[in-house]
PDB file of C-alpha atoms in Angstrom:
ATOM      1  CA  UNK A   7      41.684   3.482 -19.939  1.00 41.00           C
ATOM      2  CA  UNK A   8      38.153   4.632 -20.811  1.00 43.00           C
ATOM      3  CA  UNK A   9      37.909   1.986 -23.563  1.00 42.00           C
ATOM      4  CA  UNK A  10      39.011  -0.687 -21.078  1.00 41.00           C
ATOM      5  CA  UNK A  11      36.364   0.362 -18.543  1.00 43.00           C
ATOM      6  CA  UNK A  12      33.647   0.271 -21.176  1.00 40.00           C
ATOM      7  CA  UNK A  13      34.793  -3.099 -22.490  1.00 36.00           C
ATOM      8  CA  UNK A  14      34.599  -4.735 -19.089  1.00 39.00           C
ATOM      9  CA  UNK A  15      31.420  -2.998 -17.973  1.00 45.00           C
ATOM     10  CA  UNK A  16      28.565  -5.271 -16.977  1.00 52.00           C
ATOM     11  CA  UNK A  17      26.212  -5.791 -19.880  1.00 66.00           C
ATOM     12  CA  UNK A  18      22.506  -5.659 -19.138  1.00 80.00           C
ATOM     13  CA  UNK A  19      20.604  -8.743 -20.244  1.00 87.00           C
ATOM     14  CA  UNK A  20      18.233  -7.934 -23.090  1.00 93.00           C
ATOM     15  CA  UNK A  21      14.971  -9.852 -23.191  1.00 95.00           C
ATOM     16  CA  UNK A  22      13.690 -10.877 -26.608  1.00 97.00           C
ATOM     17  CA  UNK A  23      10.381  -9.601 -27.898  1.00 97.00           C
ATOM     18  CA  UNK A  24       7.925 -12.470 -28.116  1.00 98.00           C
ATOM     19  CA  UNK A  25       6.353 -12.968 -31.540  1.00 97.00           C
ATOM     20  CA  UNK A  26       2.999 -11.251 -31.718  1.00 97.00           C
ATOM     21  CA  UNK A  27       1.241 -14.055 -33.609  1.00 97.00           C
ATOM     22  CA  UNK A  28       1.484 -17.777 -34.263  1.00 96.00           C
ATOM     23  CA  UNK A  29      -0.546 -20.959 -34.289  1.00 95.00           C
ATOM     24  CA  UNK A  30       1.502 -23.072 -31.853  1.00 95.00           C
ATOM     25  CA  UNK A  31       3.733 -22.476 -28.845  1.00 96.00           C
ATOM     26  CA  UNK A  32       6.728 -23.865 -30.754  1.00 95.00           C
ATOM     27  CA  UNK A  33       6.458 -20.964 -33.215  1.00 95.00           C
ATOM     28  CA  UNK A  34       6.313 -18.460 -30.368  1.00 97.00           C
ATOM     29  CA  UNK A  35       9.301 -19.735 -28.368  1.00 98.00           C
ATOM     30  CA  UNK A  36      12.382 -17.498 -28.798  1.00 97.00           C
ATOM     31  CA  UNK A  37      15.734 -19.007 -29.719  1.00 96.00           C
ATOM     32  CA  UNK A  38      17.734 -20.196 -26.671  1.00 97.00           C
ATOM     33  CA  UNK A  39      14.550 -20.297 -24.582  1.00 98.00           C
ATOM     34  CA  UNK A  40      12.351 -23.232 -23.563  1.00 97.00           C
ATOM     35  CA  UNK A  41       8.805 -23.699 -22.280  1.00 98.00           C
ATOM     36  CA  UNK A  42       8.724 -24.701 -18.605  1.00 98.00           C
ATOM     37  CA  UNK A  43       4.972 -24.326 -18.050  1.00 97.00           C
ATOM     38  CA  UNK A  44       1.901 -23.645 -20.146  1.00 98.00           C
ATOM     39  CA  UNK A  45      -1.851 -23.731 -19.703  1.00 98.00           C
ATOM     40  CA  UNK A  46      -4.828 -23.319 -22.022  1.00 97.00           C
ATOM     41  CA  UNK A  47      -8.241 -21.862 -21.245  1.00 97.00           C
ATOM     42  CA  UNK A  48     -10.640 -19.038 -21.983  1.00 97.00           C
ATOM     43  CA  UNK A  49      -9.268 -15.734 -20.697  1.00 98.00           C
ATOM     44  CA  UNK A  50     -11.380 -13.186 -22.579  1.00 95.00           C
ATOM     45  CA  UNK A  51     -14.812 -14.816 -22.515  1.00 93.00           C
ATOM     46  CA  UNK A  52     -14.986 -15.826 -26.172  1.00 93.00           C
ATOM     47  CA  UNK A  53     -15.118 -19.623 -25.649  1.00 92.00           C
ATOM     48  CA  UNK A  54     -11.685 -20.196 -27.211  1.00 94.00           C
ATOM     49  CA  UNK A  55      -8.612 -21.846 -25.693  1.00 96.00           C
ATOM     50  CA  UNK A  56      -6.218 -18.996 -24.964  1.00 97.00           C
ATOM     51  CA  UNK A  57      -2.632 -19.664 -23.906  1.00 98.00           C
ATOM     52  CA  UNK A  58      -0.453 -18.620 -20.972  1.00 98.00           C
ATOM     53  CA  UNK A  59       3.149 -19.792 -21.111  1.00 98.00           C
ATOM     54  CA  UNK A  60       6.334 -19.401 -19.092  1.00 98.00           C
ATOM     55  CA  UNK A  61       9.615 -19.366 -21.014  1.00 98.00           C
ATOM     56  CA  UNK A  62      13.029 -19.848 -19.394  1.00 98.00           C
ATOM     57  CA  UNK A  63      16.394 -18.844 -20.852  1.00 98.00           C
ATOM     58  CA  UNK A  64      18.988 -21.559 -21.432  1.00 97.00           C
ATOM     59  CA  UNK A  65      21.772 -19.866 -19.441  1.00 96.00           C
ATOM     60  CA  UNK A  66      22.132 -18.222 -16.051  1.00 96.00           C
ATOM     61  CA  UNK A  67      22.879 -14.502 -16.246  1.00 94.00           C
ATOM     62  CA  UNK A  68      23.171 -11.617 -13.802  1.00 92.00           C
ATOM     63  CA  UNK A  69      19.786 -10.051 -13.096  1.00 88.00           C
ATOM     64  CA  UNK A  70      18.863  -7.140 -10.863  1.00 85.00           C
ATOM     65  CA  UNK A  71      15.625  -8.098  -9.159  1.00 83.00           C
ATOM     66  CA  UNK A  72      13.268  -5.829  -7.200  1.00 76.00           C
ATOM     67  CA  UNK A  73      12.458  -6.539  -3.560  1.00 71.00           C
ATOM     68  CA  UNK A  74      10.912  -4.547  -0.773  1.00 62.00           C
ATOM     69  CA  UNK A  75       8.933  -1.564  -1.966  1.00 57.00           C
ATOM     70  CA  UNK A  76       9.556  -2.175  -5.698  1.00 53.00           C
ATOM     71  CA  UNK A  77      11.525   1.042  -6.142  1.00 58.00           C
ATOM     72  CA  UNK A  78      14.728   1.135  -4.106  1.00 58.00           C
ATOM     73  CA  UNK A  79      15.439  -2.404  -2.886  1.00 62.00           C
ATOM     74  CA  UNK A  80      17.286  -4.263  -5.642  1.00 74.00           C
ATOM     75  CA  UNK A  81      19.437  -7.384  -5.438  1.00 80.00           C
ATOM     76  CA  UNK A  82      21.729  -8.744  -8.128  1.00 84.00           C
ATOM     77  CA  UNK A  83      21.290 -12.480  -8.644  1.00 85.00           C
ATOM     78  CA  UNK A  84      22.696 -14.989 -11.116  1.00 91.00           C
ATOM     79  CA  UNK A  85      19.899 -17.150 -12.482  1.00 93.00           C
ATOM     80  CA  UNK A  86      17.967 -18.082 -15.622  1.00 96.00           C
ATOM     81  CA  UNK A  87      15.560 -15.297 -16.689  1.00 97.00           C
ATOM     82  CA  UNK A  88      11.900 -16.135 -17.228  1.00 97.00           C
ATOM     83  CA  UNK A  89       9.130 -14.613 -19.320  1.00 98.00           C
ATOM     84  CA  UNK A  90       5.365 -14.837 -18.860  1.00 98.00           C
ATOM     85  CA  UNK A  91       3.487 -14.470 -22.156  1.00 98.00           C
ATOM     86  CA  UNK A  92      -0.290 -14.523 -22.591  1.00 98.00           C
ATOM     87  CA  UNK A  93      -1.956 -15.069 -25.958  1.00 98.00           C
ATOM     88  CA  UNK A  94      -5.573 -14.788 -27.081  1.00 98.00           C
ATOM     89  CA  UNK A  95      -6.684 -17.352 -29.639  1.00 97.00           C
ATOM     90  CA  UNK A  96      -8.932 -16.354 -32.528  1.00 96.00           C
ATOM     91  CA  UNK A  97     -11.834 -18.787 -32.455  1.00 91.00           C
ATOM     92  CA  UNK A  98     -12.265 -18.923 -36.244  1.00 93.00           C
ATOM     93  CA  UNK A  99      -8.631 -19.036 -37.397  1.00 95.00           C
ATOM     94  CA  UNK A 100      -6.862 -20.549 -34.382  1.00 94.00           C
ATOM     95  CA  UNK A 101      -4.221 -17.829 -34.533  1.00 97.00           C
ATOM     96  CA  UNK A 102      -2.657 -16.849 -31.186  1.00 98.00           C
ATOM     97  CA  UNK A 103      -2.123 -13.109 -30.666  1.00 98.00           C
ATOM     98  CA  UNK A 104       0.119 -11.758 -27.915  1.00 98.00           C
ATOM     99  CA  UNK A 105      -1.821  -9.929 -25.196  1.00 98.00           C
ATOM    100  CA  UNK A 106       1.053  -9.223 -22.814  1.00 97.00           C
ATOM    101  CA  UNK A 107       4.687 -10.085 -22.175  1.00 97.00           C
ATOM    102  CA  UNK A 108       6.064  -9.782 -18.645  1.00 96.00           C
ATOM    103  CA  UNK A 109       9.765 -10.276 -17.932  1.00 95.00           C
ATOM    104  CA  UNK A 110       9.711  -9.798 -14.156  1.00 93.00           C
ATOM    105  CA  UNK A 111       6.723 -11.313 -12.374  1.00 95.00           C
ATOM    106  CA  UNK A 112       7.547 -15.024 -12.592  1.00 97.00           C
ATOM    107  CA  UNK A 113       9.957 -16.006  -9.817  1.00 95.00           C
ATOM    108  CA  UNK A 114      13.203 -17.615 -10.949  1.00 95.00           C
ATOM    109  CA  UNK A 115      14.329 -21.131 -10.015  1.00 93.00           C
ATOM    110  CA  UNK A 116      16.757 -19.836  -7.366  1.00 89.00           C
ATOM    111  CA  UNK A 117      14.228 -17.670  -5.528  1.00 90.00           C
ATOM    112  CA  UNK A 118      12.511 -20.448  -3.582  1.00 89.00           C
ATOM    113  CA  UNK A 119      15.214 -21.095  -0.994  1.00 87.00           C
ATOM    114  CA  UNK A 120      15.794 -24.674   0.177  1.00 88.00           C
ATOM    115  CA  UNK A 121      12.495 -25.844  -1.316  1.00 89.00           C
ATOM    116  CA  UNK A 122      13.869 -25.285  -4.798  1.00 91.00           C
ATOM    117  CA  UNK A 123      11.993 -23.824  -7.754  1.00 94.00           C
ATOM    118  CA  UNK A 124       9.185 -21.645  -6.345  1.00 95.00           C
ATOM    119  CA  UNK A 125       6.955 -21.836  -9.443  1.00 97.00           C
ATOM    120  CA  UNK A 126       4.277 -24.323  -8.414  1.00 94.00           C
ATOM    121  CA  UNK A 127       1.174 -23.877 -10.509  1.00 90.00           C
ATOM    122  CA  UNK A 128      -0.334 -21.908 -13.328  1.00 96.00           C
ATOM    123  CA  UNK A 129      -4.017 -22.351 -14.106  1.00 98.00           C
ATOM    124  CA  UNK A 130      -6.934 -20.748 -15.919  1.00 98.00           C
ATOM    125  CA  UNK A 131     -10.380 -20.731 -14.351  1.00 96.00           C
ATOM    126  CA  UNK A 132     -13.400 -18.454 -14.756  1.00 95.00           C
ATOM    127  CA  UNK A 133     -11.536 -16.290 -17.313  1.00 96.00           C
ATOM    128  CA  UNK A 134      -8.770 -15.639 -14.769  1.00 98.00           C
ATOM    129  CA  UNK A 135      -5.092 -16.559 -14.635  1.00 98.00           C
ATOM    130  CA  UNK A 136      -3.834 -18.143 -11.404  1.00 98.00           C
ATOM    131  CA  UNK A 137      -0.146 -18.105 -10.440  1.00 98.00           C
ATOM    132  CA  UNK A 138       1.163 -19.971  -7.385  1.00 97.00           C
ATOM    133  CA  UNK A 139       4.619 -19.891  -5.739  1.00 97.00           C
ATOM    134  CA  UNK A 140       6.183 -21.366  -2.608  1.00 95.00           C
ATOM    135  CA  UNK A 141       9.541 -21.390  -0.864  1.00 93.00           C
ATOM    136  CA  UNK A 142      11.462 -21.138   2.379  1.00 91.00           C
ATOM    137  CA  UNK A 143      12.996 -23.640   4.764  1.00 90.00           C
ATOM    138  CA  UNK A 144      11.756 -24.209   8.327  1.00 92.00           C
ATOM    139  CA  UNK A 145       9.629 -21.106   7.885  1.00 93.00           C
ATOM    140  CA  UNK A 146       7.818 -21.472   4.578  1.00 94.00           C
ATOM    141  CA  UNK A 147       5.716 -19.210   2.425  1.00 94.00           C
ATOM    142  CA  UNK A 148       3.074 -19.699  -0.210  1.00 96.00           C
ATOM    143  CA  UNK A 149       1.920 -16.934  -2.549  1.00 96.00           C
ATOM    144  CA  UNK A 150      -0.992 -16.947  -4.948  1.00 97.00           C
ATOM    145  CA  UNK A 151      -2.106 -14.275  -7.409  1.00 98.00           C
ATOM    146  CA  UNK A 152      -5.156 -14.039  -9.659  1.00 98.00           C
ATOM    147  CA  UNK A 153      -5.186 -11.754 -12.700  1.00 98.00           C
ATOM    148  CA  UNK A 154      -8.127 -10.924 -14.954  1.00 98.00           C
ATOM    149  CA  UNK A 155      -8.236  -9.184 -18.326  1.00 97.00           C
ATOM    150  CA  UNK A 156     -10.552  -6.179 -18.067  1.00 95.00           C
ATOM    151  CA  UNK A 157     -10.642  -2.814 -19.834  1.00 92.00           C
ATOM    152  CA  UNK A 158      -7.747  -3.870 -22.079  1.00 93.00           C
ATOM    153  CA  UNK A 159      -5.351  -4.620 -19.213  1.00 96.00           C
ATOM    154  CA  UNK A 160      -4.451  -7.381 -16.732  1.00 97.00           C
ATOM    155  CA  UNK A 161      -5.598  -6.514 -13.208  1.00 97.00           C
ATOM    156  CA  UNK A 162      -4.772  -8.267  -9.944  1.00 97.00           C
ATOM    157  CA  UNK A 163      -8.169  -9.308  -8.541  1.00 97.00           C
ATOM    158  CA  UNK A 164      -7.160 -11.421  -5.539  1.00 98.00           C
ATOM    159  CA  UNK A 165      -4.151 -12.855  -3.733  1.00 98.00           C
ATOM    160  CA  UNK A 166      -3.200 -15.141  -0.861  1.00 97.00           C
ATOM    161  CA  UNK A 167      -0.098 -15.119   1.335  1.00 96.00           C
ATOM    162  CA  UNK A 168       0.530 -18.000   3.759  1.00 96.00           C
ATOM    163  CA  UNK A 169       3.538 -17.928   6.087  1.00 94.00           C
ATOM    164  CA  UNK A 170       4.035 -20.895   8.408  1.00 94.00           C
ATOM    165  CA  UNK A 171       6.514 -22.926  10.453  1.00 94.00           C
ATOM    166  CA  UNK A 172       6.979 -26.401   9.032  1.00 91.00           C
ATOM    167  CA  UNK A 173       7.758 -27.924  12.455  1.00 92.00           C
ATOM    168  CA  UNK A 174       5.172 -26.485  14.833  1.00 91.00           C
ATOM    169  CA  UNK A 175       2.525 -25.261  12.368  1.00 91.00           C
ATOM    170  CA  UNK A 176       2.425 -21.637  13.550  1.00 93.00           C
ATOM    171  CA  UNK A 177       1.006 -19.604  10.700  1.00 94.00           C
ATOM    172  CA  UNK A 178      -0.346 -16.340   9.395  1.00 95.00           C
ATOM    173  CA  UNK A 179      -2.581 -16.417   6.333  1.00 95.00           C
ATOM    174  CA  UNK A 180      -3.783 -13.335   4.488  1.00 97.00           C
ATOM    175  CA  UNK A 181      -6.410 -13.451   1.752  1.00 98.00           C
ATOM    176  CA  UNK A 182      -6.836 -10.299  -0.339  1.00 98.00           C
ATOM    177  CA  UNK A 183      -9.919  -9.404  -2.355  1.00 98.00           C
ATOM    178  CA  UNK A 184      -9.042  -6.352  -4.394  1.00 97.00           C
ATOM    179  CA  UNK A 185     -12.470  -6.048  -5.976  1.00 95.00           C
ATOM    180  CA  UNK A 186     -14.237  -5.625  -2.642  1.00 96.00           C
ATOM    181  CA  UNK A 187     -11.178  -4.074  -0.949  1.00 96.00           C
ATOM    182  CA  UNK A 188     -11.199  -6.627   1.873  1.00 97.00           C
ATOM    183  CA  UNK A 189      -8.397  -8.397   3.713  1.00 97.00           C
ATOM    184  CA  UNK A 190      -9.083 -11.587   5.656  1.00 97.00           C
ATOM    185  CA  UNK A 191      -6.385 -12.658   8.130  1.00 96.00           C
ATOM    186  CA  UNK A 192      -6.075 -15.943  10.005  1.00 94.00           C
ATOM    187  CA  UNK A 193      -3.473 -16.339  12.767  1.00 94.00           C
ATOM    188  CA  UNK A 194      -2.990 -19.635  14.550  1.00 93.00           C
ATOM    189  CA  UNK A 195      -1.842 -23.110  13.680  1.00 92.00           C
ATOM    190  CA  UNK A 196      -1.774 -24.732  10.275  1.00 86.00           C
ATOM    191  CA  UNK A 197      -2.531 -28.185  11.716  1.00 83.00           C
ATOM    192  CA  UNK A 198      -5.515 -27.016  13.771  1.00 77.00           C
ATOM    193  CA  UNK A 199      -7.240 -24.552  11.467  1.00 69.00           C
ATOM    194  CA  UNK A 200     -10.673 -24.914  13.072  1.00 69.00           C
ATOM    195  CA  UNK A 201      -9.543 -24.860  16.699  1.00 72.00           C
ATOM    196  CA  UNK A 202      -8.440 -21.625  18.281  1.00 76.00           C
ATOM    197  CA  UNK A 203      -7.383 -19.821  15.116  1.00 89.00           C
ATOM    198  CA  UNK A 204      -8.135 -16.117  15.162  1.00 91.00           C
ATOM    199  CA  UNK A 205      -9.837 -14.745  12.054  1.00 91.00           C
ATOM    200  CA  UNK A 206     -10.249 -11.041  11.326  1.00 95.00           C
ATOM    201  CA  UNK A 207     -11.280  -8.873   8.397  1.00 96.00           C
ATOM    202  CA  UNK A 208     -10.467  -5.286   7.530  1.00 95.00           C
ATOM    203  CA  UNK A 209     -10.657  -2.770   4.722  1.00 96.00           C
ATOM    204  CA  UNK A 210      -7.851  -2.745   2.177  1.00 93.00           C
ATOM    205  CA  UNK A 211      -6.501   0.707   1.384  1.00 91.00           C
ATOM    206  CA  UNK A 212      -4.795   1.274  -1.967  1.00 89.00           C
ATOM    207  CA  UNK A 213      -5.053   3.920  -4.650  1.00 88.00           C
ATOM    208  CA  UNK A 214      -5.817   1.726  -7.659  1.00 89.00           C
ATOM    209  CA  UNK A 215      -5.820  -1.887  -8.783  1.00 93.00           C
ATOM    210  CA  UNK A 216      -2.400  -3.250  -9.656  1.00 94.00           C
ATOM    211  CA  UNK A 217      -1.541  -4.678 -13.069  1.00 95.00           C
ATOM    212  CA  UNK A 218       1.427  -6.629 -14.419  1.00 93.00           C
ATOM    213  CA  UNK A 219       2.925  -3.244 -15.298  1.00 91.00           C
ATOM    214  CA  UNK A 220       2.516  -1.703 -11.843  1.00 90.00           C
ATOM    215  CA  UNK A 221       3.107  -4.812  -9.691  1.00 88.00           C
ATOM    216  CA  UNK A 222       6.698  -5.689 -10.520  1.00 83.00           C
ATOM    217  CA  UNK A 223       6.971  -9.127  -8.920  1.00 89.00           C
ATOM    218  CA  UNK A 224       6.103 -11.142  -5.785  1.00 91.00           C
ATOM    219  CA  UNK A 225       7.336  -9.595  -2.508  1.00 87.00           C
ATOM    220  CA  UNK A 226       7.607  -6.183  -4.195  1.00 85.00           C
ATOM    221  CA  UNK A 227       4.411  -4.520  -2.937  1.00 87.00           C
ATOM    222  CA  UNK A 228       4.418  -3.238   0.621  1.00 86.00           C
ATOM    223  CA  UNK A 229       0.663  -3.299   0.837  1.00 89.00           C
ATOM    224  CA  UNK A 230       0.707  -2.163   4.464  1.00 87.00           C
ATOM    225  CA  UNK A 231       3.529  -1.346   6.910  1.00 87.00           C
ATOM    226  CA  UNK A 232       5.948  -4.311   7.017  1.00 84.00           C
ATOM    227  CA  UNK A 233       3.526  -6.544   5.072  1.00 87.00           C
ATOM    228  CA  UNK A 234       4.705  -7.505   1.595  1.00 87.00           C
ATOM    229  CA  UNK A 235       2.698  -9.257  -1.073  1.00 90.00           C
TER     230      UNK A 235
END
């Protein structure tokens, strides 16, 4: 009986370890995975074209994903796992060296609701990595996160969260600046941004800047009561 229970127990999906070095993304792509997005640009201020890439597994598997406060709200979903990998390129040799691998932060294709795949954009600008997601149905959401490599780690420097009604345009937009610890909120109508929208600013309270290691995934940080980022 014990052997039977063990045999049929749910196996936890094991993510591969991305190769630490290579010269092209094809060399760095694990078996049974494919590249679904990639972007090149300088991320560590050395005037070389670094690489950020999103890999997706070939099969859907059961994953336990964090929601809510990132510690006790978990939901099991069947979907294709994704990996975000960031590489620094050596300017003289062209060799790409792995800076970080994150198996959680990139939303999966089934996490966007009726709008489909929520992964919208990945970009590099001003030595920062930009990640953009969207989803929903009648009520829609857009999330944007900016990470910067500083002091040997990837820190969240800014974010934006837009929540709006597709039919009537009612919206709430929050823009977070984690460097200055400021939150800018706009409440009103998406179609009439300059007429009657209420804009406020306030101080952001948090203990320390979040990183890929401490910010599990979108919607998993309750940054203030009942407000999730």
